[in-house]
Amino acid sequence: TRSVWSMTEWNGMLYAAGYLNTIGNISYWDGNAWNALNESLLGPINSITVHQGELFAGGNFSNSSGPNLLNNIARYDGSSWYDVGGGTDNSVISLCSFGTNLYVAGNINFAGGNPMNYVTCWDNSAFISMDNGVSDVARSLYAFNAQLFCGGDFDTIGNLVVSGIASWTSPGIGMDEQSTSAFVVFPNPSSGIFSLINNEFSADATISIFSCTGQLVKHFAMRSKEISIDLSEEPSGIYVVMFENQSGIFARQTLIVH
């Protein structure tokens, strides 16, 4: 029996993953036929996604046919599978690339050897905690409107009571969002040229702008109280600008480009 549980596009090919039996647990469609990767993962694959130009896979596996020890999550550079931060102790169910990070959900108690509560963030060098995680298994991740949504069997996130779904703006600060009075953006909507006034100006302030799918469009330090933001070459749509400084002020505001 073959079961496909996840698909993604990478380098012009369609990749499918799951429990695929004779053609390996990840294969790709080249336009004419299905092909197994050179190295197959030894165990079912629940989720695949592209992050930082590489293919990432999460599932319930402990090794591959190559020399690298893999624990439930791995990255593929086009020729070989590699470890991701020591992996996780239990199965990975969902992966999502959001901004500059990769987010990982599943039946996870440890990632990279550190305690985690079912969700974690791979910041491209280590796994980090996300607001103390959630109270039970996390099953699905999706980036929408510059937020990361997580669904699963849980009923709390940190000290908040929820009903199987939660969202973060970014790890560690998603529950501490402040009023958008920290900054003002105008005109809004606009054709793509915005002015931003920083009412909480400090030299350590940063600005991040995300598309509605969670892709990081711009990220820069704010060196003066008022700056200009140019999104005129970006597609029309909804964007979210996020303001943060080391004093703990965090705010976000929606921008509309038409």
Coordinates of N, CA, C and O in Angstrom, one line a residue, residues 3-8 15-19 25-26 41 43-51 54-61 72-76 81 91-97 102-106 108 138-142:
S3 N 1.0 5.4 0.4 CA 0.2 6.6 1.0 C 1.1 7.8 0.8 O 2.3 7.8 1.2
V4 N 0.6 8.9 0.2 CA 1.3 10.1 0.1 C 0.7 11.1 1.1 O -0.5 11.3 1.1
W5 N 1.5 11.7 1.9 CA 1.1 12.6 3.0 C 1.5 14.0 2.8 O 1.0 14.9 3.5
S6 N 2.5 14.3 1.9 CA 2.9 15.6 1.8 C 3.6 15.8 0.4 O 4.2 14.9 -0.2
M7 N 3.4 17.0 -0.2 CA 4.0 17.3 -1.5 C 4.5 18.8 -1.5 O 4.0 19.6 -0.7
T8 N 5.6 19.0 -2.3 CA 6.1 20.3 -2.4 C 6.8 20.4 -3.8 O 7.3 19.4 -4.3
Y15 N 7.8 17.0 -5.6 CA 8.2 16.0 -4.7 C 7.0 15.5 -3.9 O 6.2 16.3 -3.5
A16 N 6.9 14.2 -3.7 CA 5.9 13.5 -2.9 C 6.5 12.7 -1.8 O 7.5 12.0 -2.1
A17 N 5.9 12.7 -0.6 CA 6.5 11.9 0.5 C 5.4 11.2 1.2 O 4.2 11.6 1.2
G18 N 5.7 10.2 2.0 CA 4.8 9.5 2.8 C 5.3 8.1 3.1 O 6.4 7.9 3.6
Y19 N 4.5 7.1 2.8 CA 4.9 5.7 3.0 C 4.7 5.1 1.6 O 3.6 4.7 1.2
N25 N 10.5 6.4 0.2 CA 9.5 7.2 0.9 C 9.5 8.7 0.4 O 8.6 9.5 0.9
I26 N 10.4 9.1 -0.4 CA 10.3 10.4 -1.1 C 10.7 10.2 -2.5 O 11.7 9.5 -2.9
L41 N 14.9 7.8 2.8 CA 14.9 7.8 4.3 C 14.2 6.5 4.8 O 13.2 6.1 4.2
G43 N 11.9 5.1 6.9 CA 10.8 5.4 7.7 C 9.8 6.3 7.0 O 10.1 7.0 6.1
P44 N 8.5 6.3 7.5 CA 7.5 7.1 6.9 C 7.8 8.6 7.0 O 8.4 9.1 8.0
I45 N 7.5 9.4 6.0 CA 7.7 10.8 5.9 C 6.4 11.5 6.0 O 5.5 11.4 5.2
N46 N 6.2 12.3 7.1 CA 4.9 13.1 7.3 C 4.9 14.4 6.6 O 3.8 14.8 6.2
S47 N 6.0 15.1 6.4 CA 6.0 16.4 5.9 C 7.3 16.7 5.1 O 8.4 16.3 5.6
I48 N 7.2 17.4 4.0 CA 8.3 17.9 3.3 C 8.1 19.4 3.0 O 6.9 19.8 2.7
T49 N 9.2 20.2 3.0 CA 9.0 21.6 2.6 C 10.4 22.1 2.1 O 11.4 21.5 2.4
V50 N 10.4 23.2 1.5 CA 11.7 23.8 1.0 C 12.0 25.0 2.0 O 11.2 25.8 2.3
H51 N 13.3 25.0 2.4 CA 13.7 26.1 3.4 C 15.2 26.4 3.0 O 16.0 25.5 2.9
E54 N 16.9 24.3 0.4 CA 17.1 22.9 0.5 C 15.8 22.2 0.8 O 14.8 22.9 1.3
L55 N 15.7 20.9 0.6 CA 14.5 20.2 0.9 C 14.6 19.6 2.3 O 15.6 18.9 2.6
F56 N 13.6 19.9 3.1 CA 13.6 19.3 4.5 C 12.5 18.3 4.6 O 11.4 18.4 4.0
A57 N 12.7 17.2 5.3 CA 11.8 16.2 5.5 C 11.6 15.9 7.0 O 12.6 15.9 7.8
G58 N 10.4 15.7 7.5 CA 10.1 15.3 8.8 C 9.2 14.1 8.9 O 8.3 13.9 8.0
G59 N 9.5 13.2 9.8 CA 8.6 12.0 9.9 C 9.0 11.2 11.1 O 9.3 11.7 12.2
N60 N 9.1 9.9 10.9 CA 9.4 8.9 11.9 C 10.5 8.0 11.4 O 10.2 6.9 11.0
F61 N 11.7 8.5 11.4 CA 12.8 7.7 10.9 C 14.1 8.0 11.7 O 14.2 9.0 12.4
N72 N 14.4 11.8 12.7 CA 13.0 12.3 12.5 C 13.0 13.6 11.7 O 11.9 14.0 11.2
I73 N 14.1 14.3 11.4 CA 14.1 15.5 10.6 C 15.5 15.5 9.8 O 16.5 15.1 10.4
A74 N 15.4 15.9 8.6 CA 16.7 15.9 7.8 C 16.6 16.9 6.7 O 15.5 17.3 6.3
R75 N 17.7 17.3 6.1 CA 17.7 18.2 5.0 C 18.5 17.6 3.9 O 19.5 16.9 4.1
Y76 N 18.1 17.9 2.6 CA 18.7 17.3 1.4 C 19.1 18.4 0.5 O 18.4 19.4 0.2
W81 N 21.5 13.5 2.3 CA 20.7 13.9 3.5 C 21.7 14.2 4.6 O 22.7 13.6 4.8
S91 N 8.4 11.6 16.6 CA 8.0 11.9 15.2 C 7.7 13.4 15.0 O 7.1 14.1 15.8
V92 N 8.2 13.9 13.8 CA 7.8 15.2 13.3 C 6.6 15.0 12.4 O 6.6 14.2 11.5
I93 N 5.6 15.8 12.6 CA 4.4 15.7 11.8 C 4.2 16.8 10.8 O 3.7 16.6 9.7
S94 N 4.7 18.0 11.1 CA 4.5 19.1 10.1 C 5.7 20.0 10.1 O 6.4 20.3 11.2
L95 N 6.1 20.6 9.0 CA 7.2 21.5 8.8 C 6.6 22.8 8.1 O 5.8 22.7 7.2
C96 N 7.2 23.9 8.4 CA 6.8 25.2 7.8 C 7.9 26.2 7.8 O 8.5 26.5 8.8
S97 N 8.3 26.6 6.6 CA 9.3 27.7 6.5 C 8.6 29.0 6.5 O 7.7 29.3 5.7
L102 N 12.7 27.8 10.2 CA 11.9 26.6 9.9 C 11.2 26.2 11.2 O 11.9 26.0 12.2
Y103 N 9.9 26.0 11.1 CA 9.2 25.6 12.3 C 8.7 24.1 12.2 O 8.4 23.6 11.1
V104 N 8.8 23.5 13.3 CA 8.7 22.0 13.4 C 7.6 21.7 14.4 O 7.7 22.1 15.6
A105 N 6.7 20.8 14.1 CA 5.6 20.4 15.0 C 5.5 18.9 15.0 O 5.8 18.2 14.0
G106 N 5.0 18.3 16.1 CA 4.8 16.9 16.2 C 4.7 16.4 17.6 O 4.2 17.1 18.5
I108 N 6.8 16.0 19.9 CA 8.2 16.3 20.2 C 8.3 16.7 21.7 O 7.7 17.6 22.2
A138 N 1.2 18.6 18.4 CA 1.0 19.6 17.4 C 1.0 18.9 16.0 O 2.0 18.2 15.7
R139 N 0.0 19.2 15.2 CA -0.1 18.3 14.0 C 0.0 19.1 12.7 O 0.2 18.5 11.6
S140 N -0.2 20.4 12.7 CA -0.2 21.2 11.4 C 0.3 22.6 11.7 O 0.0 23.2 12.7
L141 N 1.2 23.1 10.7 CA 1.7 24.4 10.7 C 1.4 25.1 9.4 O 1.5 24.5 8.3
Y142 N 1.1 26.4 9.5 CA 0.8 27.1 8.2 C 1.0 28.6 8.4 O 0.6 29.1 9.5

